[in-house]
Short mmCIF file of C-alpha atoms and ligand atoms in Angstrom, two decimals:
data_model
loop_
_atom_site.label_atom_id
_atom_site.label_comp_id
_atom_site.label_asym_id
_atom_site.label_seq_id
_atom_site.Cartn_x
_atom_site.Cartn_y
_atom_site.Cartn_z
CA UNK A 16 34.40 134.51 -23.33
CA UNK A 17 31.19 133.61 -23.67
CA UNK A 18 28.82 133.74 -27.18
CA UNK A 19 26.22 136.03 -26.60
CA UNK A 20 22.82 137.03 -29.00
CA UNK A 21 21.13 139.98 -28.53
CA UNK A 22 17.82 140.81 -29.72
CA UNK A 23 16.09 144.48 -30.01
CA UNK A 24 12.87 145.01 -30.37
CA UNK A 25 11.46 147.62 -32.20
CA UNK A 26 11.03 149.86 -29.40
CA UNK A 27 14.37 149.94 -28.42
CA UNK A 28 15.61 151.19 -31.87
CA UNK A 29 12.98 153.51 -32.27
CA UNK A 30 15.73 156.82 -32.98
CA UNK A 31 19.30 157.00 -34.19
CA UNK A 32 19.70 157.95 -30.29
CA UNK A 33 17.99 155.00 -28.95
CA UNK A 34 20.70 152.88 -32.17
CA UNK A 35 23.20 155.04 -30.20
CA UNK A 36 22.00 153.11 -26.71
CA UNK A 37 21.79 150.56 -28.34
CA UNK A 38 25.52 150.23 -30.21
CA UNK A 39 26.81 150.86 -26.41
CA UNK A 40 25.10 148.29 -23.95
CA UNK A 41 26.72 146.18 -27.70
CA UNK A 42 30.34 147.29 -26.67
CA UNK A 43 30.20 147.27 -23.65
CA UNK A 44 29.35 143.77 -23.36
CA UNK A 45 32.04 142.93 -26.49
CA UNK A 46 34.72 144.84 -24.10
CA UNK A 47 34.51 142.37 -21.41
CA UNK A 48 36.05 140.15 -24.49
CA UNK A 49 32.69 137.85 -25.85
CA UNK A 50 31.67 137.36 -28.93
CA UNK A 51 28.20 139.03 -30.11
CA UNK A 52 25.83 138.34 -32.64
CA UNK A 53 22.96 140.85 -32.52
CA UNK A 54 19.63 140.94 -33.99
CA UNK A 55 17.48 144.08 -34.15
CA UNK A 56 13.74 144.37 -35.73
CA UNK A 57 12.85 147.04 -37.48
CA UNK A 58 11.77 150.92 -36.12
CA UNK A 59 8.93 151.09 -33.86
CA UNK A 60 6.48 151.62 -36.14
CA UNK A 61 8.45 150.70 -38.79
CA UNK A 62 6.20 147.74 -40.16
CA UNK A 63 3.07 148.79 -39.43
CA UNK A 64 3.34 151.88 -41.42
CA UNK A 65 4.99 148.97 -44.93
CA UNK A 66 1.53 146.80 -44.43
CA UNK A 67 -0.53 149.96 -43.76
CA UNK A 68 1.42 150.40 -47.98
CA UNK A 69 1.49 147.07 -48.82
CA UNK A 70 -2.36 147.69 -47.57
CA UNK A 71 -3.12 150.72 -49.95
CA UNK A 72 -1.33 149.60 -52.79
CA UNK A 73 -2.76 145.85 -53.14
CA UNK A 74 -6.38 146.72 -52.06
CA UNK A 75 -6.48 144.66 -49.22
CA UNK A 76 -5.17 141.67 -49.73
CA UNK A 77 -2.52 142.21 -51.50
CA UNK A 78 -0.06 139.20 -52.50
CA UNK A 79 2.51 136.87 -50.61
CA UNK A 80 5.32 137.36 -51.74
CA UNK A 81 5.60 141.41 -52.53
CA UNK A 82 3.53 142.13 -49.43
CA UNK A 83 7.20 140.61 -47.31
CA UNK A 84 9.47 141.21 -50.15
CA UNK A 85 8.27 145.33 -48.47
CA UNK A 86 8.12 144.02 -45.37
CA UNK A 87 11.25 142.88 -44.62
CA UNK A 88 12.48 146.11 -45.79
CA UNK A 89 12.36 147.93 -42.36
CA UNK A 90 14.85 145.86 -40.53
CA UNK A 91 17.27 146.13 -43.93
CA UNK A 92 17.31 149.51 -42.43
CA UNK A 93 17.95 148.45 -39.47
CA UNK A 94 20.36 146.43 -39.17
CA UNK A 95 22.96 149.01 -41.42
CA UNK A 96 22.13 151.94 -39.38
CA UNK A 97 23.27 150.02 -36.29
CA UNK A 98 26.48 148.49 -38.27
CA UNK A 99 27.06 152.13 -38.49
CA UNK A 100 26.93 153.43 -35.00
CA UNK A 101 28.85 150.70 -33.18
CA UNK A 102 31.30 151.31 -35.74
CA UNK A 103 31.23 154.60 -34.47
CA UNK A 104 32.60 153.41 -31.31
CA UNK A 105 35.59 152.60 -32.97
CA UNK A 106 34.35 149.62 -33.06
CA UNK A 107 33.99 146.49 -36.46
CA UNK A 108 30.80 144.92 -37.38
CA UNK A 109 28.97 144.10 -39.99
CA UNK A 110 25.43 143.36 -41.13
CA UNK A 111 23.96 141.13 -42.53
CA UNK A 112 20.16 140.75 -43.94
CA UNK A 113 18.60 137.00 -43.51
CA UNK A 114 19.58 136.84 -47.46
CA UNK A 115 22.94 137.52 -46.73
CA UNK A 116 23.56 135.14 -43.64
CA UNK A 117 21.80 132.59 -44.93
CA UNK A 118 18.82 132.05 -43.09
CA UNK A 119 16.63 129.31 -44.88
CA UNK A 120 13.36 129.35 -44.48
CA UNK A 121 10.35 127.00 -46.77
CA UNK A 122 8.29 129.24 -49.14
CA UNK A 123 5.38 130.40 -46.67
CA UNK A 124 4.81 133.86 -47.39
CA UNK A 125 3.97 135.58 -44.46
CA UNK A 126 4.23 133.44 -41.38
CA UNK A 127 7.61 131.43 -43.07
CA UNK A 128 9.92 128.88 -40.99
CA UNK A 129 12.80 128.60 -40.34
CA UNK A 130 14.81 124.75 -41.46
CA UNK A 131 18.65 126.55 -41.75
CA UNK A 132 20.61 128.53 -40.91
CA UNK A 133 24.42 128.77 -42.32
CA UNK A 134 25.82 129.85 -39.90
CA UNK A 135 30.16 129.86 -40.99
CA UNK A 136 29.89 133.48 -42.31
CA UNK A 137 29.09 134.76 -38.84
CA UNK A 138 31.64 132.75 -37.10
CA UNK A 139 34.58 134.00 -38.97
CA UNK A 140 33.16 137.34 -38.49
CA UNK A 141 32.41 137.23 -34.95
CA UNK A 142 36.18 135.20 -34.52
CA UNK A 143 37.49 138.33 -37.11
CA UNK A 144 36.29 140.42 -33.42
CA UNK A 145 33.07 142.49 -35.69
CA UNK A 146 29.97 141.88 -33.65
CA UNK A 147 27.29 141.09 -36.62
CA UNK A 148 24.29 142.72 -36.36
CA UNK A 149 21.35 140.50 -37.84
CA UNK A 150 18.11 141.61 -39.75
CA UNK A 151 15.50 139.86 -37.35
CA UNK A 152 11.71 138.60 -39.24
CA UNK A 153 12.90 137.47 -42.65
CA UNK A 154 14.93 135.06 -44.32
CA UNK A 155 14.75 133.47 -47.61
CA UNK A 156 13.57 130.84 -49.22
CA UNK A 157 15.26 127.63 -51.82
CA UNK A 158 14.84 129.98 -55.18
CA UNK A 159 15.60 133.57 -53.12
CA UNK A 160 12.82 135.37 -52.48
CA UNK A 161 12.76 136.99 -49.35
CA UNK A 162 10.17 135.70 -47.24
CA UNK A 163 9.27 136.90 -43.18
CA UNK A 164 8.40 134.10 -40.11
CA UNK A 165 4.73 136.71 -39.50
CA UNK A 166 4.34 139.75 -36.14
CA UNK A 167 6.78 139.38 -34.01
CA UNK A 168 9.04 136.99 -35.43
CA UNK A 169 12.31 139.33 -34.75
CA UNK A 170 12.55 137.01 -31.84
CA UNK A 171 12.04 134.14 -32.86
CA UNK A 172 15.55 134.73 -35.48
CA UNK A 173 16.79 135.73 -32.62
CA UNK A 174 16.43 132.10 -30.73
CA UNK A 175 16.67 130.07 -34.42
CA UNK A 176 20.56 131.88 -33.98
CA UNK A 177 21.66 131.39 -30.69
CA UNK A 178 20.61 127.59 -31.42
CA UNK A 179 22.75 127.43 -34.29
CA UNK A 180 25.26 129.24 -33.31
CA UNK A 181 24.97 127.69 -29.82
CA UNK A 182 25.16 130.86 -27.92
CA UNK A 183 25.78 130.35 -24.40
CA UNK A 184 23.39 133.43 -24.71
CA UNK A 185 20.06 134.20 -25.81
CA UNK A 186 18.98 137.61 -24.73
CA UNK A 187 16.37 140.39 -25.45
CA UNK A 188 16.45 143.39 -25.42
CA UNK A 189 13.11 145.41 -24.70
CA UNK A 190 11.41 148.18 -23.59
CA UNK A 191 10.24 146.49 -19.88
CA UNK A 192 12.26 144.02 -17.24
CA UNK A 193 11.19 141.38 -17.96
CA UNK A 194 7.81 138.41 -18.00
CA UNK A 195 5.64 140.56 -15.53
CA UNK A 196 2.27 138.36 -14.00
CA UNK A 197 0.28 140.51 -16.58
CA UNK A 198 1.04 143.42 -19.44
CA UNK A 199 2.92 145.57 -17.03
CA UNK A 200 1.28 148.44 -19.43
CA UNK A 201 -2.08 147.50 -18.80
CA UNK A 202 -2.17 146.74 -14.87
CA UNK A 203 0.89 148.82 -13.09
CA UNK A 204 0.52 146.14 -9.94
CA UNK A 205 3.15 143.85 -11.93
CA UNK A 206 4.72 141.97 -10.94
CA UNK A 207 8.24 140.23 -12.97
CA UNK A 208 8.29 136.58 -12.75
CA UNK A 209 12.54 135.53 -11.69
CA UNK A 210 11.88 132.55 -13.84
CA UNK A 211 9.33 131.07 -15.90
CA UNK A 212 9.22 127.47 -17.21
CA UNK A 213 8.47 126.90 -20.98
CA UNK A 214 5.02 125.42 -20.85
CA UNK A 215 4.07 128.98 -18.89
CA UNK A 216 5.81 130.47 -20.77
CA UNK A 217 4.35 128.90 -24.15
CA UNK A 218 1.28 128.99 -23.28
CA UNK A 219 1.26 133.09 -21.87
CA UNK A 220 3.14 133.63 -25.95
CA UNK A 221 0.08 131.86 -27.56
CA UNK A 222 -2.99 133.25 -25.50
CA UNK A 223 -1.60 137.49 -25.49
CA UNK A 224 1.49 138.20 -23.81
CA UNK A 225 3.69 139.31 -27.28
CA UNK A 226 6.60 139.67 -24.82
CA UNK A 227 8.21 136.43 -27.01
CA UNK A 228 6.80 135.51 -30.32
CA UNK A 229 5.48 132.15 -29.07
CA UNK A 230 7.79 130.32 -31.95
CA UNK A 231 10.76 131.65 -29.96
CA UNK A 232 9.66 130.05 -26.86
CA UNK A 233 9.12 126.71 -28.97
CA UNK A 234 12.54 126.31 -30.53
CA UNK A 235 14.40 127.70 -27.27
CA UNK A 236 12.65 125.12 -25.64
CA UNK A 237 13.99 122.35 -28.07
CA UNK A 238 16.47 123.43 -28.55
CA UNK A 239 18.40 124.32 -25.12
CA UNK A 240 18.73 128.48 -26.04
CA UNK A 241 19.34 129.64 -21.66
CA UNK A 242 16.76 132.80 -22.81
CA UNK A 243 16.83 135.93 -21.18
CA UNK A 244 13.92 138.73 -20.95
CA UNK A 245 15.92 141.89 -20.03
CA UNK A 246 15.18 146.03 -20.26
CA UNK A 247 16.60 146.97 -23.28
CA UNK A 248 17.08 150.85 -21.01
CA UNK A 249 17.79 149.19 -17.31
CA UNK A 250 20.38 146.98 -16.15
CA UNK A 251 18.77 145.25 -13.54
CA UNK A 252 17.77 140.94 -14.79
CA UNK A 253 15.46 139.65 -15.78
CA UNK A 254 13.08 136.65 -16.68
CA UNK A 255 15.04 132.95 -17.70
CA UNK A 256 12.39 131.10 -19.52
CA UNK A 257 13.63 128.29 -18.36
CA UNK A 258 12.80 124.60 -17.27
CA UNK A 259 9.89 123.99 -15.34
CA UNK A 260 12.18 122.37 -12.39
CA UNK A 261 14.29 125.28 -12.46
CA UNK A 262 11.68 127.49 -11.78
CA UNK A 263 11.85 128.04 -7.59
CA UNK A 264 8.11 129.65 -6.81
CA UNK A 265 6.04 127.54 -8.75
CA UNK A 266 2.81 129.34 -8.30
CA UNK A 267 -0.84 128.42 -8.93
CA UNK A 268 -1.86 131.03 -11.53
CA UNK A 269 1.83 133.07 -12.74
CA UNK A 270 -0.30 135.47 -15.47
CA UNK A 271 -3.11 136.96 -16.96
CA UNK A 272 -3.25 137.68 -20.43
CA UNK A 273 -6.18 139.25 -22.82
CA UNK A 274 -6.27 138.96 -26.69
CA UNK A 275 -8.61 142.14 -28.43
CA UNK A 276 -8.28 140.59 -32.63
CA UNK A 277 -10.74 137.88 -32.15
CA UNK A 278 -13.62 137.03 -33.52
CA UNK A 279 -16.83 135.58 -32.92
CA UNK A 280 -19.12 132.76 -34.83
CA UNK A 281 -22.36 131.28 -34.23
CA UNK A 282 -24.62 128.54 -36.33
CA UNK A 283 -27.51 128.33 -35.31
CA UNK A 284 -30.17 125.40 -35.97
CA UNK A 285 -27.64 123.21 -38.18
CA UNK A 286 -28.69 119.36 -38.44
CA UNK A 287 -27.45 117.51 -35.03
CA UNK A 288 -25.70 114.82 -38.09
CA UNK A 289 -22.49 113.21 -38.85
CA UNK A 290 -20.29 115.51 -41.02
CA UNK A 291 -21.74 119.36 -40.40
CA UNK A 292 -18.85 120.58 -38.82
CA UNK A 293 -16.68 118.87 -41.82
CA UNK A 294 -18.65 120.93 -44.08
CA UNK A 295 -18.45 124.28 -42.28
CA UNK A 296 -15.10 123.94 -40.98
CA UNK A 297 -13.31 122.12 -43.25
CA UNK A 298 -13.60 126.02 -45.78
CA UNK A 299 -12.33 127.83 -43.23
CA UNK A 300 -9.20 125.28 -42.23
CA UNK A 301 -8.29 125.33 -46.18
CA UNK A 302 -8.21 129.21 -46.17
CA UNK A 303 -5.16 128.68 -43.64
CA UNK A 304 -8.16 130.93 -41.02
CA UNK A 305 -7.79 129.23 -37.24
CA UNK A 306 -10.03 128.42 -35.50
CA UNK A 307 -10.04 128.70 -32.73
CA UNK A 308 -12.47 127.75 -29.93
CA UNK A 309 -15.33 125.76 -31.04
CA UNK A 310 -18.90 124.92 -28.96
CA UNK A 311 -21.09 122.97 -29.92
CA UNK A 312 -24.70 123.04 -27.43
CA UNK A 313 -25.69 120.09 -26.50
CA UNK A 314 -28.79 119.54 -29.98
CA UNK A 315 -32.51 120.59 -29.75
CA UNK A 316 -35.36 119.16 -31.66
CA UNK A 317 -32.82 117.27 -34.21
CA UNK A 318 -30.58 121.04 -34.60
CA UNK A 319 -27.59 122.53 -32.41
CA UNK A 320 -26.04 125.35 -32.54
CA UNK A 321 -22.16 125.51 -33.03
CA UNK A 322 -20.06 128.64 -31.67
CA UNK A 323 -16.75 129.24 -32.87
CA UNK A 324 -14.19 132.33 -32.77
CA UNK A 325 -11.52 133.23 -35.66
CA UNK A 326 -8.60 136.50 -35.24
CA UNK A 327 -10.30 139.31 -35.87
CA UNK A 328 -8.89 139.94 -39.30
CA UNK A 329 -9.71 136.89 -40.99
CA UNK A 330 -13.67 138.03 -39.30
CA UNK A 331 -15.08 139.41 -42.75
CA UNK A 332 -13.31 135.70 -45.09
CA UNK A 333 -14.87 133.23 -42.84
CA UNK A 334 -17.78 134.86 -42.39
CA UNK A 335 -18.21 134.60 -46.00
CA UNK A 336 -17.30 130.60 -45.88
CA UNK A 337 -19.57 130.12 -43.15
CA UNK A 338 -22.49 132.37 -44.70
CA UNK A 339 -21.87 129.89 -47.51
CA UNK A 340 -21.69 126.45 -45.97
CA UNK A 341 -24.38 127.00 -43.66
CA UNK A 342 -26.95 128.00 -47.02
CA UNK A 343 -25.62 124.68 -48.14
CA UNK A 344 -26.68 122.62 -44.46
CA UNK A 345 -29.56 123.92 -43.95
CA UNK A 346 -28.68 126.86 -40.83
CA UNK A 347 -31.06 128.64 -39.41
CA UNK A 348 -28.70 131.70 -39.68
CA UNK A 349 -25.45 132.81 -38.76
CA UNK A 350 -24.70 135.72 -36.44
CA UNK A 351 -21.06 137.29 -36.01
CA UNK A 352 -19.04 139.71 -33.16
CA UNK A 353 -16.27 140.91 -33.99
CA UNK A 354 -16.12 142.72 -30.55
CA UNK A 355 -15.05 139.76 -28.06
CA UNK A 356 -11.75 139.38 -26.33
CA UNK A 357 -9.81 136.48 -24.46
CA UNK A 358 -8.63 136.30 -21.40
CA UNK A 359 -6.26 133.32 -19.86
CA UNK A 360 -5.39 132.36 -16.97
CA UNK A 361 -1.82 130.46 -16.76
CA UNK A 362 -0.64 128.63 -14.12
CA UNK A 363 1.09 124.98 -13.59
CA UNK A 364 0.15 125.36 -10.19
CA UNK A 365 -3.39 125.06 -11.56
CA UNK A 366 -2.36 121.02 -12.37
CA UNK A 367 -2.63 119.71 -8.39
CA UNK A 368 -5.79 122.88 -7.35
CA UNK A 369 -9.62 122.54 -7.07
CA UNK A 370 -11.70 125.40 -7.60
CA UNK A 371 -9.46 128.09 -9.66
CA UNK A 372 -11.45 127.69 -12.63
CA UNK A 373 -14.86 128.36 -9.56
CA UNK A 374 -12.72 131.46 -8.76
CA UNK A 375 -12.12 132.93 -12.05
CA UNK A 376 -15.88 132.82 -13.32
CA UNK A 377 -17.12 134.17 -9.81
CA UNK A 378 -14.24 136.66 -9.74
CA UNK A 379 -15.34 138.06 -13.46
CA UNK A 380 -19.31 137.84 -12.11
CA UNK A 381 -18.06 140.02 -9.25
CA UNK A 382 -17.90 142.85 -11.83
CA UNK A 383 -21.05 141.77 -14.28
CA UNK A 384 -19.21 140.82 -16.48
CA UNK A 385 -21.14 137.68 -18.30
CA UNK A 386 -18.71 134.98 -19.51
CA UNK A 387 -19.60 133.48 -23.26
CA UNK A 388 -17.22 130.61 -24.13
CA UNK A 389 -15.26 129.14 -21.76
CA UNK A 390 -11.77 126.47 -23.00
CA UNK A 391 -9.54 125.00 -20.79
CA UNK A 392 -6.27 122.66 -20.55
CA UNK A 393 -4.14 121.38 -17.32
CA UNK A 394 -2.82 125.07 -17.43
CA UNK A 395 -4.54 127.77 -18.83
CA UNK A 396 -8.76 128.80 -18.30
CA UNK A 397 -9.27 131.58 -20.99
CA UNK A 398 -13.06 133.49 -20.98
CA UNK A 399 -14.05 135.05 -24.01
CA UNK A 400 -15.68 138.09 -23.13
CA UNK A 401 -16.59 141.18 -24.35
CA UNK A 402 -14.62 143.77 -25.38
CA UNK A 403 -15.40 146.42 -23.92
CA UNK A 404 -14.37 144.81 -20.02
CA UNK A 405 -10.79 143.40 -21.04
CA UNK A 406 -8.83 145.69 -18.87
CA UNK A 407 -12.04 145.38 -16.31
CA UNK A 408 -11.28 141.56 -16.42
CA UNK A 409 -7.44 141.58 -15.96
CA UNK A 410 -7.41 143.46 -13.12
CA UNK A 411 -8.96 142.06 -11.26
CA UNK A 412 -8.47 138.64 -12.03
CA UNK A 413 -4.77 140.06 -11.28
CA UNK A 414 -5.93 141.24 -8.15
CA UNK A 415 -7.64 138.19 -7.40
CA UNK A 416 -4.85 135.68 -8.77
CA UNK A 417 -1.41 136.92 -8.21
CA UNK A 418 -2.05 140.22 -5.72
CA UNK A 419 -4.02 138.37 -2.92
CA UNK A 420 -3.70 135.15 -3.93
CA UNK A 421 -1.04 133.69 -2.05
CA UNK A 422 -4.09 132.68 -0.03
CA UNK A 423 -5.11 128.69 -1.99
CA UNK A 424 -8.29 128.34 -3.61
CA UNK A 425 -10.68 125.77 -1.23
CA UNK A 426 -11.07 122.69 -2.22
CA UNK A 427 -14.31 121.73 -4.60
P1 ADP B 677 9.87 144.18 -28.68
O1 ADP B 677 9.48 144.90 -29.58
O2 ADP B 677 10.78 144.31 -27.92
O3 ADP B 677 9.58 143.30 -29.43
P2 ADP B 677 7.36 143.78 -28.00
O4 ADP B 677 5.59 144.77 -28.01
O5 ADP B 677 6.69 142.91 -28.84
O6 ADP B 677 8.42 144.40 -27.86
O7 ADP B 677 6.12 142.84 -27.27
C1 ADP B 677 6.78 143.96 -25.37
C2 ADP B 677 5.71 144.56 -24.97
O8 ADP B 677 5.27 142.83 -24.56
C3 ADP B 677 5.21 144.97 -23.54
O9 ADP B 677 5.14 146.46 -24.04
C4 ADP B 677 3.61 145.56 -22.46
O10 ADP B 677 3.17 145.29 -23.24
C5 ADP B 677 3.82 143.64 -23.53
N1 ADP B 677 3.68 142.30 -22.66
C6 ADP B 677 2.11 141.95 -22.66
N2 ADP B 677 1.80 140.97 -22.03
C7 ADP B 677 3.63 141.21 -21.30
C8 ADP B 677 3.66 140.29 -19.94
N3 ADP B 677 3.19 139.68 -18.98
N4 ADP B 677 4.65 140.56 -19.19
C9 ADP B 677 5.91 141.53 -20.34
N5 ADP B 677 5.56 142.07 -21.12
C10 ADP B 677 4.18 142.31 -21.54
N1 LIG B 678 9.20 143.96 -37.48
C1 LIG B 678 8.35 143.47 -36.63
C2 LIG B 678 7.46 143.44 -36.70
O1 LIG B 678 6.67 144.56 -36.33
C3 LIG B 678 9.18 141.75 -36.34
C4 LIG B 678 9.71 142.18 -35.05
O2 LIG B 678 9.44 143.25 -34.59
O3 LIG B 678 9.43 140.97 -33.89
O4 LIG B 678 6.35 142.24 -36.41
MG1 MG B 679 8.29 141.36 -29.59
#
């Protein structure tokens, strides 16, 4: 007998028919003699609709506590519906909100971090032969306020529950068959990976492959949770996210990702002297805005340009702050562009292959795509391009590195 945590995403529970399908899969697992805890998301589109309502009511800047109180209700509906559907099949089931199962988080509303889980109630339910149906994405803070974990946070709830229960496996059921070499909904030639290392999955998740929330990958790595991403609608084996040593096939590039929700800000003609960057970026980071890439040009005539990227949702606020700081540091001008995208290639094999960056740049040049910014780390290269070229760039890079990537790049 194993203890299995299963997580079903929004598309998997999009309507009652699908919830009944999920119930059947859960009951099938329980019938095999396993203990099953299920973590569910809100029905597809539900969280987006709740966010839109909050923005409508509050005029775009909802109070974070009330925002969480509202958006967490999506998951509350699904747990009750799934528990009913499981009961209808003759199996015992009991639903739990984050608060009811003791999912304690800090008080950072809209992006709370999990602190502890009280597993006693869940264990009691499982030992009594029932399925525990748990709301993803939500918790409660010390004072009993409802909190949420950030978009896509049900993945993180599931891994945290699996770690706390010391489950044998955490299965992430979704609308694709596993983790692919790129978004299979954009590139039909995308290939399913049998295994992917935690390191590569972390990079892919942080660079736009939304199939797993980045924090769920970090938690799984930290607690050694066996993580299996697979399809709700098929029974085929999915992708195991695992330690680097256990990945048999070491590809130079194992993934191509994209993020459209980016914006860039250029601060022209600032004095090339100490303190300028600190003055520019302090208010932005104090406002909780995450700056991603930063490029500072080589100074000329005592001045320089600084260009940086922020999430598109924070573009307006970051522009206001850059304008304010720009006035104080005597900048020549501020320009913003929110029609950009970041396209990246990820792979452990890059560590020991030269020429990967050159091949990436040449591939984009052959498609006449201009590269606006570049950033690299040991196992990834990212470029910023005009948003309208996103799909073309992803397809071209996937073709060059994955479809025809067997030939290794020549040393530079
Ligand atoms: P869920 O609602 O189940 O949490 P998500 O929509 O959050 O599902 O994540 C699954 C989606 O992630 C897929 O439908 C796919 O379009 C997208 N995706 C992006 N990159 C990848 C990738 N490399 N492998 C698999 N899916 C990916
Ligand atoms: N329902 C939440 C969202 O849409 C959490 C999740 O689905 O993982 O972001
Ligand atoms: Mg998701």
